[in-house]
Amino acid sequence: MTAPAPTPVTALATEGNVAGRLSFVDRYLALWILAAMAAGLGLGRLVPGLGGALAEVTVTGVSLPIALGLLVMMYPVLAKVRYDRLGTVTRDRRLLVPSLLLNWVVGPALMFALAWLFLPDLPAYRTGLIIVGLARCIAMVIIWNDLACGHREAAAVLVALNSVFQVIAFAALGWFYLSVLPGWLGLARTDLDVSTWQIARSVLIFLGIPLAAGYLTRRIGERTKGRTWYESRLLPRIGPFALYGLLFTIVLLFALQGDAITSSPLDVARVAVPLLVYFAVMWAGSMALARVIGLDYPRATTLAFTAAGNNFELAIAVAIATFGASSGQALAGVVGPLIEVPALIALVHVALRTRRHFTVQEAPTHA
């Protein structure tokens, strides 16, 4: 059967119409995120011992309350995925091959170059930044992709691929970019002592649990009540918890190192600059590549956000486990979401404005 001809994206809703259909929380998400960051920084600065209390009980090196926030954040979005459509995504080589190259070749190499270019005299922050570049996104990208009207099923597949490659390749890439490549270039070398099991355990917890929960929720819900009930009744009830989990996680993340961030604003600014360059270059380059190879808007958006985002929870866990919770490497990991969250929220709005430059074969369905 011949696929339907692409329709102009201009026929879809405009950014303003999309914003008009958002809930009160969704519409002012950027404001809530800034407030959550400010609240976290204030709590970390004003409440003595809060950071230590948050770090007291951990899961794979991440504070248990933060881990719970991440799970709550990811579950509703993964419950929205139509798993019966995943087969069409896995056969789409125009999407999968560029995604793998951008995530596992271009992204780490770009972050390595930026870290050495902007932080040659700050080895701890530089190492932390490189670790962030190696940790490909498996969590928040689902939120950004959803807000930008990206392809949910494609995002689920790419996130799953990133998870598999993370388990297989993270330790080897860490060894290469922190020890081998600097040695070849005559630069300072750093050893990264992290096991494959540490990475696998983090992926299983932060992706495996919400993925299994989301899949079972859809399967059981559709089987007992039908797809119409599931998408029109259940999803609207559980959907807001993704943003509640996001805001809760942000508050705790910035409370964890609020004192370090507010006492070293210049260092934070220096770490922020290469991160901003990284997000802009990876996102814009991915969107341009998607345009050249003829991807429609939903898949182009998914490609761009999965390439630009990073798995900060894994980066923080590895930095804490290897260098300590108070290390510069861990601080660089925490600065990651400080910059990533507002940067990618801004890119969501940029993405919505670029839709007229793409065609779309199938508009994503948003509950």
CSV table of C-alpha atoms in Angstrom, one decimal:
chain,number,residue,atom,x,y,z
A,1,MET,CA,0.0,0.0,0.0
A,2,THR,CA,1.4,3.4,-1.0
A,3,ALA,CA,2.1,5.7,1.9
A,4,PRO,CA,0.1,8.9,1.9
A,5,ALA,CA,1.9,12.0,0.6
A,6,PRO,CA,3.4,14.3,3.2
A,7,THR,CA,1.2,17.2,4.2
A,8,PRO,CA,2.6,20.6,4.8
A,9,VAL,CA,3.3,21.2,8.5
A,10,THR,CA,1.6,24.6,8.2
A,11,ALA,CA,-1.7,22.7,8.1
A,12,LEU,CA,-1.0,21.6,11.7
A,13,ALA,CA,-1.7,23.7,14.7
A,14,THR,CA,0.5,26.7,15.2
A,15,GLU,CA,2.7,27.1,18.3
A,16,GLY,CA,0.2,29.5,19.7
A,17,ASN,CA,-2.7,27.1,19.3
A,18,VAL,CA,-0.6,24.3,20.9
A,19,ALA,CA,0.2,26.6,23.8
A,20,GLY,CA,-3.5,27.4,24.1
A,21,ARG,CA,-4.4,23.8,24.5
A,22,LEU,CA,-1.8,23.2,27.3
A,23,SER,CA,-2.8,23.0,30.9
A,24,PHE,CA,-1.9,25.8,33.2
A,25,VAL,CA,1.1,24.0,34.5
A,26,ASP,CA,2.3,23.1,31.0
A,27,ARG,CA,1.8,26.6,29.6
A,28,TYR,CA,4.1,28.2,32.2
A,29,LEU,CA,6.5,25.3,32.4
A,30,ALA,CA,9.6,27.5,31.9
A,31,LEU,CA,8.5,29.7,34.8
A,32,TRP,CA,7.9,26.7,37.1
A,33,ILE,CA,11.3,25.2,36.2
A,34,LEU,CA,13.1,28.5,37.0
A,35,ALA,CA,11.1,28.6,40.3
A,36,ALA,CA,12.0,25.0,41.1
A,37,MET,CA,15.7,25.7,40.4
A,38,ALA,CA,15.6,28.8,42.6
A,39,ALA,CA,13.8,26.9,45.4
A,40,GLY,CA,16.3,24.1,45.3
A,41,LEU,CA,19.3,26.5,45.4
A,42,GLY,CA,17.7,28.4,48.2
A,43,LEU,CA,17.0,25.2,50.2
A,44,GLY,CA,20.5,23.9,49.6
A,45,ARG,CA,22.0,27.3,50.8
A,46,LEU,CA,19.7,28.0,53.7
A,47,VAL,CA,19.0,24.6,55.3
A,48,PRO,CA,22.2,23.2,56.9
A,49,GLY,CA,22.9,19.6,56.2
A,50,LEU,CA,20.1,19.2,53.6
A,51,GLY,CA,22.5,18.1,50.9
A,52,GLY,CA,24.0,15.5,53.1
A,53,ALA,CA,20.6,14.2,54.2
A,54,LEU,CA,19.5,13.9,50.5
A,55,ALA,CA,22.7,12.0,49.7
A,56,GLU,CA,22.4,9.7,52.8
A,57,VAL,CA,20.3,7.1,51.1
A,58,THR,CA,21.3,6.5,47.4
A,59,VAL,CA,20.3,4.3,44.5
A,60,THR,CA,23.3,3.7,42.1
A,61,GLY,CA,24.9,6.8,43.6
A,62,VAL,CA,21.8,9.0,43.2
A,63,SER,CA,19.8,10.3,46.1
A,64,LEU,CA,16.7,8.0,46.7
A,65,PRO,CA,14.3,11.0,46.7
A,66,ILE,CA,15.8,12.1,43.4
A,67,ALA,CA,15.5,8.6,42.0
A,68,LEU,CA,11.8,8.5,43.0
A,69,GLY,CA,11.3,11.9,41.3
A,70,LEU,CA,12.9,10.6,38.1
A,71,LEU,CA,10.7,7.5,38.1
A,72,VAL,CA,7.5,9.5,38.6
A,73,MET,CA,8.7,11.9,35.9
A,74,MET,CA,9.2,9.2,33.2
A,75,TYR,CA,6.3,6.8,33.9
A,76,PRO,CA,3.4,8.9,32.5
A,77,VAL,CA,5.2,9.7,29.3
A,78,LEU,CA,6.1,6.1,28.7
A,79,ALA,CA,2.5,5.1,29.5
A,80,LYS,CA,1.5,7.3,26.5
A,81,VAL,CA,3.7,5.4,24.0
A,82,ARG,CA,1.8,3.2,21.5
A,83,TYR,CA,3.9,0.1,21.7
A,84,ASP,CA,2.2,-1.6,18.8
A,85,ARG,CA,3.7,1.0,16.5
A,86,LEU,CA,7.4,0.5,17.5
A,87,GLY,CA,8.0,-1.9,14.6
A,88,THR,CA,7.6,0.8,12.1
A,89,VAL,CA,10.3,2.9,13.9
A,90,THR,CA,12.9,0.1,14.2
A,91,ARG,CA,12.7,-0.3,10.4
A,92,ASP,CA,13.4,3.4,9.8
A,93,ARG,CA,17.1,3.4,9.0
A,94,ARG,CA,17.0,7.1,8.0
A,95,LEU,CA,16.3,7.8,11.7
A,96,LEU,CA,18.2,5.1,13.5
A,97,VAL,CA,21.6,5.4,11.8
A,98,PRO,CA,21.9,9.2,12.2
A,99,SER,CA,20.8,8.9,15.8
A,100,LEU,CA,23.5,6.4,16.7
A,101,LEU,CA,26.2,8.4,14.9
A,102,LEU,CA,25.1,11.7,16.6
A,103,ASN,CA,24.8,10.2,20.0
A,104,TRP,CA,27.8,7.9,20.1
A,105,VAL,CA,30.3,9.5,17.8
A,106,VAL,CA,29.6,13.2,17.4
A,107,GLY,CA,28.2,14.0,20.9
A,108,PRO,CA,31.1,12.7,23.0
A,109,ALA,CA,33.7,14.1,20.6
A,110,LEU,CA,32.1,17.5,20.6
A,111,MET,CA,31.9,17.6,24.4
A,112,PHE,CA,35.5,16.5,24.7
A,113,ALA,CA,36.6,19.3,22.4
A,114,LEU,CA,34.5,21.9,24.2
A,115,ALA,CA,35.6,20.8,27.6
A,116,TRP,CA,39.3,21.2,26.7
A,117,LEU,CA,38.7,24.4,24.8
A,118,PHE,CA,36.8,26.2,27.6
A,119,LEU,CA,38.2,24.5,30.8
A,120,PRO,CA,41.9,23.8,30.1
A,121,ASP,CA,42.9,25.0,33.6
A,122,LEU,CA,40.0,23.3,35.6
A,123,PRO,CA,40.6,19.5,35.3
A,124,ALA,CA,37.9,18.4,37.7
A,125,TYR,CA,35.1,20.4,35.9
A,126,ARG,CA,36.6,19.4,32.6
A,127,THR,CA,36.4,15.7,33.5
A,128,GLY,CA,32.9,16.1,34.8
A,129,LEU,CA,31.8,17.8,31.6
A,130,ILE,CA,33.3,15.0,29.5
A,131,ILE,CA,31.4,12.4,31.6
A,132,VAL,CA,28.2,14.3,31.0
A,133,GLY,CA,28.9,14.1,27.2
A,134,LEU,CA,29.4,10.4,27.4
A,135,ALA,CA,26.0,9.8,29.3
A,136,ARG,CA,23.5,9.9,26.5
A,137,CYS,CA,19.9,10.9,27.4
A,138,ILE,CA,17.4,8.3,28.6
A,139,ALA,CA,15.1,10.4,30.8
A,140,MET,CA,14.2,14.1,30.3
A,141,VAL,CA,14.4,13.9,26.5
A,142,ILE,CA,11.1,12.1,26.6
A,143,ILE,CA,9.5,15.2,28.2
A,144,TRP,CA,11.1,17.7,25.8
A,145,ASN,CA,10.2,15.5,22.8
A,146,ASP,CA,6.6,15.3,24.0
A,147,LEU,CA,6.3,19.1,24.5
A,148,ALA,CA,7.7,19.7,21.0
A,149,CYS,CA,5.2,17.3,19.4
A,150,GLY,CA,7.9,14.9,18.5
A,151,HIS,CA,7.3,11.2,17.6
A,152,ARG,CA,6.6,9.4,20.9
A,153,GLU,CA,7.3,5.9,19.6
A,154,ALA,CA,10.5,6.9,17.8
A,155,ALA,CA,11.7,8.6,21.1
A,156,ALA,CA,11.0,5.4,23.0
A,157,VAL,CA,13.0,3.3,20.5
A,158,LEU,CA,15.9,5.8,20.4
A,159,VAL,CA,16.0,6.0,24.2
A,160,ALA,CA,16.0,2.2,24.4
A,161,LEU,CA,18.9,2.1,21.9
A,162,ASN,CA,20.8,4.7,23.9
A,163,SER,CA,20.3,2.6,27.0
A,164,VAL,CA,21.7,-0.5,25.4
A,165,PHE,CA,24.7,1.3,24.0
A,166,GLN,CA,25.2,3.0,27.4
A,167,VAL,CA,25.6,-0.3,29.1
A,168,ILE,CA,27.9,-1.6,26.4
A,169,ALA,CA,30.0,1.5,25.6
A,170,PHE,CA,30.1,3.9,28.5
A,171,ALA,CA,33.0,2.5,30.4
A,172,ALA,CA,35.0,2.0,27.2
A,173,LEU,CA,34.3,5.5,26.0
A,174,GLY,CA,35.2,6.9,29.4
A,175,TRP,CA,38.6,5.2,29.2
A,176,PHE,CA,39.1,6.4,25.6
A,177,TYR,CA,38.1,10.1,26.1
A,178,LEU,CA,39.7,10.5,29.6
A,179,SER,CA,42.8,8.4,29.2
A,180,VAL,CA,43.7,7.2,25.7
A,181,LEU,CA,42.8,10.3,23.5
A,182,PRO,CA,44.4,12.8,25.9
A,183,GLY,CA,47.5,10.7,25.8
A,184,TRP,CA,47.6,10.7,22.0
A,185,LEU,CA,47.1,14.5,22.0
A,186,GLY,CA,49.7,15.1,24.8
A,187,LEU,CA,47.1,16.3,27.3
A,188,ALA,CA,46.5,15.4,30.9
A,189,ARG,CA,45.0,11.9,31.5
A,190,THR,CA,42.3,10.9,34.0
A,191,ASP,CA,41.3,7.4,35.0
A,192,LEU,CA,37.6,6.6,35.2
A,193,ASP,CA,36.9,3.6,37.5
A,194,VAL,CA,33.4,2.6,36.6
A,195,SER,CA,32.1,-0.9,35.9
A,196,THR,CA,29.6,-2.0,33.3
A,197,TRP,CA,27.3,-3.3,36.1
A,198,GLN,CA,27.2,0.2,37.6
A,199,ILE,CA,25.9,1.6,34.2
A,200,ALA,CA,23.6,-1.3,33.6
A,201,ARG,CA,22.1,-1.0,37.1
A,202,SER,CA,21.4,2.7,36.6
A,203,VAL,CA,19.8,2.1,33.2
A,204,LEU,CA,17.7,-0.7,34.6
A,205,ILE,CA,16.4,1.5,37.4
A,206,PHE,CA,15.9,4.8,35.6
A,207,LEU,CA,14.6,3.4,32.4
A,208,GLY,CA,13.6,-0.2,33.0
A,209,ILE,CA,11.2,0.4,35.8
A,210,PRO,CA,9.1,3.2,34.3
A,211,LEU,CA,9.2,1.5,30.9
A,212,ALA,CA,7.8,-1.7,32.3
A,213,ALA,CA,5.2,0.2,34.3
A,214,GLY,CA,4.2,2.3,31.3
A,215,TYR,CA,3.9,-0.8,29.0
A,216,LEU,CA,1.9,-2.8,31.5
A,217,THR,CA,-0.4,0.2,32.2
A,218,ARG,CA,-1.2,0.5,28.5
A,219,ARG,CA,-1.6,-3.2,27.9
A,220,ILE,CA,-3.8,-3.8,30.9
A,221,GLY,CA,-5.8,-0.6,30.4
A,222,GLU,CA,-6.5,-1.2,26.7
A,223,ARG,CA,-7.4,-4.8,27.3
A,224,THR,CA,-9.9,-4.1,30.1
A,225,LYS,CA,-11.3,-0.7,29.0
A,226,GLY,CA,-10.3,-0.2,25.4
A,227,ARG,CA,-8.0,2.4,23.7
A,228,THR,CA,-10.5,5.2,23.6
A,229,TRP,CA,-11.0,5.0,27.4
A,230,TYR,CA,-7.3,4.6,28.0
A,231,GLU,CA,-6.3,7.7,26.0
A,232,SER,CA,-9.3,10.0,26.7
A,233,ARG,CA,-9.8,9.1,30.4
A,234,LEU,CA,-6.7,7.5,32.0
A,235,LEU,CA,-3.9,9.4,30.3
A,236,PRO,CA,-5.2,12.9,31.2
A,237,ARG,CA,-5.2,11.8,34.8
A,238,ILE,CA,-1.7,10.4,35.1
A,239,GLY,CA,-0.1,12.8,32.5
A,240,PRO,CA,0.5,15.8,34.8
A,241,PHE,CA,2.6,13.7,37.2
A,242,ALA,CA,5.4,13.8,34.6
A,243,LEU,CA,5.8,17.5,35.1
A,244,TYR,CA,5.3,17.2,38.9
A,245,GLY,CA,8.1,14.6,39.0
A,246,LEU,CA,10.3,16.9,36.8
A,247,LEU,CA,9.8,19.9,39.1
A,248,PHE,CA,10.3,17.8,42.3
A,249,THR,CA,13.5,16.3,40.8
A,250,ILE,CA,14.9,19.8,39.9
A,251,VAL,CA,14.3,21.1,43.4
A,252,LEU,CA,16.1,18.2,44.9
A,253,LEU,CA,19.0,18.3,42.4
A,254,PHE,CA,19.8,21.9,43.0
A,255,ALA,CA,19.3,21.5,46.8
A,256,LEU,CA,21.9,18.7,46.7
A,257,GLN,CA,24.7,21.1,45.6
A,258,GLY,CA,23.0,24.5,46.2
A,259,ASP,CA,25.9,25.7,48.4
A,260,ALA,CA,28.6,24.7,45.9
A,261,ILE,CA,26.7,26.4,43.1
A,262,THR,CA,26.0,29.6,44.9
A,263,SER,CA,29.5,29.8,46.4
A,264,SER,CA,31.3,29.3,43.0
A,265,PRO,CA,29.2,31.4,40.5
A,266,LEU,CA,32.2,32.0,38.2
A,267,ASP,CA,33.1,28.3,38.0
A,268,VAL,CA,29.5,27.5,37.3
A,269,ALA,CA,29.4,30.2,34.6
A,270,ARG,CA,32.6,28.7,33.0
A,271,VAL,CA,31.0,25.2,33.0
A,272,ALA,CA,27.8,26.7,31.6
A,273,VAL,CA,29.3,28.2,28.5
A,274,PRO,CA,30.5,24.9,26.8
A,275,LEU,CA,27.3,23.3,27.8
A,276,LEU,CA,25.2,26.0,26.0
A,277,VAL,CA,27.4,25.7,23.0
A,278,TYR,CA,27.0,21.9,23.0
A,279,PHE,CA,23.2,22.0,23.3
A,280,ALA,CA,22.9,24.6,20.5
A,281,VAL,CA,25.3,22.9,18.1
A,282,MET,CA,24.0,19.4,18.7
A,283,TRP,CA,20.3,20.4,18.4
A,284,ALA,CA,20.7,22.7,15.4
A,285,GLY,CA,23.0,20.4,13.6
A,286,SER,CA,20.6,17.4,14.1
A,287,MET,CA,17.6,19.4,12.9
A,288,ALA,CA,19.6,20.5,9.8
A,289,LEU,CA,20.7,17.0,9.1
A,290,ALA,CA,17.1,15.7,9.5
A,291,ARG,CA,16.0,18.4,7.0
A,292,VAL,CA,18.7,17.3,4.5
A,293,ILE,CA,17.9,13.6,4.7
A,294,GLY,CA,14.1,14.3,4.4
A,295,LEU,CA,12.8,13.4,7.9
A,296,ASP,CA,9.4,14.7,8.7
A,297,TYR,CA,8.9,17.1,11.6
A,298,PRO,CA,8.1,14.6,14.4
A,299,ARG,CA,11.1,12.4,13.6
A,300,ALA,CA,13.4,15.4,13.1
A,301,THR,CA,12.4,16.8,16.5
A,302,THR,CA,13.0,13.4,18.1
A,303,LEU,CA,16.4,13.0,16.5
A,304,ALA,CA,17.4,16.5,17.6
A,305,PHE,CA,16.3,16.2,21.2
A,306,THR,CA,17.7,12.7,21.7
A,307,ALA,CA,21.0,13.9,20.3
A,308,ALA,CA,21.2,17.1,22.3
A,309,GLY,CA,20.1,15.8,25.7
A,310,ASN,CA,22.3,14.1,28.3
A,311,ASN,CA,21.7,11.5,31.0
A,312,PHE,CA,22.6,13.8,33.9
A,313,GLU,CA,21.5,11.3,36.6
A,314,LEU,CA,23.9,8.7,35.3
A,315,ALA,CA,26.7,11.4,34.9
A,316,ILE,CA,26.1,12.5,38.5
A,317,ALA,CA,26.0,8.9,39.8
A,318,VAL,CA,29.3,8.0,38.0
A,319,ALA,CA,31.0,11.3,39.2
A,320,ILE,CA,29.9,10.7,42.8
A,321,ALA,CA,30.9,7.1,42.8
A,322,THR,CA,34.3,7.8,41.3
A,323,PHE,CA,35.3,11.2,42.6
A,324,GLY,CA,33.0,11.9,45.6
A,325,ALA,CA,29.8,13.9,46.2
A,326,SER,CA,31.7,17.1,46.9
A,327,SER,CA,34.0,16.8,43.9
A,328,GLY,CA,34.3,19.3,41.1
A,329,GLN,CA,33.3,16.4,38.7
A,330,ALA,CA,30.0,16.0,40.6
A,331,LEU,CA,29.4,19.7,40.6
A,332,ALA,CA,29.8,19.8,36.8
A,333,GLY,CA,27.3,17.0,36.6
A,334,VAL,CA,24.8,19.1,38.6
A,335,VAL,CA,25.4,22.1,36.5
A,336,GLY,CA,24.4,20.0,33.5
A,337,PRO,CA,20.6,20.1,34.2
A,338,LEU,CA,21.0,23.7,35.5
A,339,ILE,CA,21.8,24.6,31.9
A,340,GLU,CA,20.1,21.8,30.1
A,341,VAL,CA,16.6,22.3,31.5
A,342,PRO,CA,16.1,26.0,30.5
A,343,ALA,CA,18.1,25.5,27.2
A,344,LEU,CA,16.0,22.6,26.0
A,345,ILE,CA,12.8,24.3,27.1
A,346,ALA,CA,13.8,27.2,24.9
A,347,LEU,CA,14.6,24.8,22.1
A,348,VAL,CA,11.1,23.3,22.4
A,349,HIS,CA,9.7,26.7,21.4
A,350,VAL,CA,12.3,27.0,18.6
A,351,ALA,CA,11.3,23.6,17.4
A,352,LEU,CA,7.6,24.5,17.3
A,353,ARG,CA,8.4,27.5,15.2
A,354,THR,CA,10.5,25.5,12.7
A,355,ARG,CA,7.6,23.2,11.8
A,356,ARG,CA,6.7,25.1,8.7
A,357,HIS,CA,10.1,24.2,7.2
A,358,PHE,CA,9.3,20.5,7.4
A,359,THR,CA,6.7,18.1,6.1
A,360,VAL,CA,4.9,15.6,8.2
A,361,GLN,CA,3.6,12.2,7.2
A,362,GLU,CA,1.8,11.5,10.4
A,363,ALA,CA,0.9,14.0,13.1
A,364,PRO,CA,1.7,12.7,16.6
A,365,THR,CA,-1.3,12.1,18.7
A,366,HIS,CA,-1.1,13.8,22.1
A,367,ALA,CA,-3.5,12.9,24.8
